[in-house]
CSV table of C-alpha atoms in Angstrom, one decimal:
chain,number,residue,atom,x,y,z
A,1,UNK,CA,113.0,101.2,211.4
A,2,UNK,CA,109.8,100.2,209.7
A,3,UNK,CA,106.5,101.9,210.6
A,4,UNK,CA,102.9,100.9,210.1
A,5,UNK,CA,100.0,103.2,210.9
A,6,UNK,CA,96.6,101.9,211.4
A,7,UNK,CA,93.3,102.6,213.2
A,8,UNK,CA,91.7,105.0,210.7
A,9,UNK,CA,88.1,104.8,209.6
A,10,UNK,CA,84.9,106.6,209.0
A,11,UNK,CA,83.4,108.5,212.0
A,12,UNK,CA,81.0,111.2,212.6
A,13,UNK,CA,81.8,114.7,213.8
A,14,UNK,CA,82.4,114.8,217.5
A,15,UNK,CA,83.5,111.2,217.7
A,16,UNK,CA,86.9,109.9,218.8
A,17,UNK,CA,89.4,107.7,217.2
A,18,UNK,CA,92.8,106.3,218.2
A,19,UNK,CA,95.5,105.7,215.7
A,20,UNK,CA,98.4,103.4,216.3
A,21,UNK,CA,101.9,103.4,214.8
A,22,UNK,CA,103.7,100.1,215.2
A,23,UNK,CA,107.4,100.0,214.7
A,24,UNK,CA,109.8,97.2,214.0
A,25,UNK,CA,113.6,97.1,213.6
A,26,UNK,CA,115.9,99.6,215.2
A,27,UNK,CA,115.9,100.8,218.8
A,28,UNK,CA,112.4,102.2,219.1
A,29,UNK,CA,113.1,104.3,222.2
A,30,UNK,CA,115.8,106.2,220.4
A,31,UNK,CA,113.4,107.7,217.8
A,32,UNK,CA,111.2,110.8,218.0
A,33,UNK,CA,107.8,109.8,216.4
A,34,UNK,CA,105.7,112.4,214.6
A,35,UNK,CA,102.2,112.3,213.3
A,36,UNK,CA,101.3,114.1,210.1
A,37,UNK,CA,98.3,114.3,207.9
A,38,UNK,CA,97.6,115.1,204.3
A,39,UNK,CA,94.2,116.2,203.0
A,40,UNK,CA,93.4,115.8,199.3
A,41,UNK,CA,95.2,118.4,197.2
A,42,UNK,CA,97.1,119.8,200.2
A,43,UNK,CA,100.5,119.4,201.6
A,44,UNK,CA,101.4,117.0,204.3
A,45,UNK,CA,101.4,118.8,207.7
A,46,UNK,CA,102.8,118.2,211.1
A,47,UNK,CA,100.4,117.4,213.9
A,48,UNK,CA,102.3,116.2,216.9
A,49,UNK,CA,105.5,114.6,218.1
A,50,UNK,CA,106.8,112.7,221.1
A,51,UNK,CA,110.3,112.2,222.3
A,52,UNK,CA,111.9,108.7,222.5
A,53,UNK,CA,111.3,108.3,226.2
A,54,UNK,CA,107.8,109.9,226.0
A,55,UNK,CA,108.6,112.7,228.3
A,56,UNK,CA,108.3,115.5,225.8
A,57,UNK,CA,105.4,116.2,223.4
A,58,UNK,CA,104.3,119.0,221.2
A,59,UNK,CA,101.3,119.8,219.0
A,60,UNK,CA,100.3,122.1,216.2
A,61,UNK,CA,97.8,124.6,217.5
A,62,UNK,CA,94.9,123.3,215.4
A,63,UNK,CA,94.8,120.0,217.3
A,64,UNK,CA,96.1,121.1,220.7
A,65,UNK,CA,93.6,120.0,223.4
A,66,UNK,CA,91.8,117.6,221.1
A,67,UNK,CA,94.6,115.2,220.1
A,68,UNK,CA,97.0,113.4,222.5
A,69,UNK,CA,100.2,111.6,221.4
A,70,UNK,CA,101.6,108.9,223.6
A,71,UNK,CA,103.9,105.9,223.3
A,72,UNK,CA,104.4,102.5,224.8
A,73,UNK,CA,108.0,101.5,224.2
A,74,UNK,CA,107.5,98.0,225.5
A,75,UNK,CA,105.1,97.5,222.6
A,76,UNK,CA,107.0,99.6,220.1
A,77,UNK,CA,103.9,101.6,219.4
A,78,UNK,CA,102.9,105.2,219.4
A,79,UNK,CA,99.3,106.3,219.6
A,80,UNK,CA,97.4,109.4,218.5
A,81,UNK,CA,94.1,109.8,220.5
A,82,UNK,CA,91.8,112.1,218.5
A,83,UNK,CA,88.8,113.5,220.2
A,84,UNK,CA,86.0,115.9,219.1
A,85,UNK,CA,86.8,115.1,215.5
A,86,UNK,CA,85.7,117.6,212.9
A,87,UNK,CA,85.1,117.2,209.1
A,88,UNK,CA,88.3,119.2,208.5
A,89,UNK,CA,90.3,116.5,210.2
A,90,UNK,CA,89.6,114.3,207.2
A,91,UNK,CA,92.9,113.2,205.8
A,92,UNK,CA,95.4,110.4,205.4
A,93,UNK,CA,97.4,110.2,208.7
A,94,UNK,CA,101.0,109.2,208.7
A,95,UNK,CA,103.5,108.5,211.4
A,96,UNK,CA,107.2,109.1,210.9
A,97,UNK,CA,110.4,108.5,212.9
A,98,UNK,CA,113.7,110.3,213.2
A,99,UNK,CA,116.3,110.8,215.9
A,100,UNK,CA,116.0,114.5,215.7
A,101,UNK,CA,113.4,116.6,217.5
A,102,UNK,CA,111.9,117.7,214.3
A,103,UNK,CA,108.6,119.1,212.9
A,104,UNK,CA,109.3,119.3,209.2
A,105,UNK,CA,108.3,116.5,206.8
A,106,UNK,CA,111.7,116.7,205.2
A,107,UNK,CA,113.4,116.1,208.6
A,108,UNK,CA,111.8,112.7,209.2
A,109,UNK,CA,113.7,109.7,207.7
A,110,UNK,CA,111.2,106.9,208.1
A,111,UNK,CA,107.5,106.9,207.2
A,112,UNK,CA,104.6,104.6,207.6
A,113,UNK,CA,102.1,104.0,204.8
A,114,UNK,CA,99.3,106.1,206.1
A,115,UNK,CA,95.8,105.4,207.3
A,116,UNK,CA,92.6,107.2,206.1
A,117,UNK,CA,90.5,109.1,208.6
A,118,UNK,CA,87.2,110.4,207.3
A,119,UNK,CA,84.9,112.6,209.5
A,120,UNK,CA,81.4,113.1,208.3
A,121,UNK,CA,79.3,116.1,209.3
């Protein structure tokens, strides 16, 4: 499966942004999709994941209540709605796919190219 993340940009603290992860190839609904981010000089970190049918989600504590992951299997797309953005949310955001219910970067097989999110104070 090929993934493409887009929707990033420059926003101010407190603003909202919705990222999209569009997939092609494979059976999209069979894949768990995860969102990750990598700030400059730091490791790539897990943020959220959603099951193939969309019925299960989980989040890292730092974004719980602010970020919402969802998917539209008819459009082969997963979304990450980000609200109340903070400067520390500045990073390159990646989506990834695997058939396992995973949170580790090494556990995801397919990756999108990343989209930059910059939050100014």
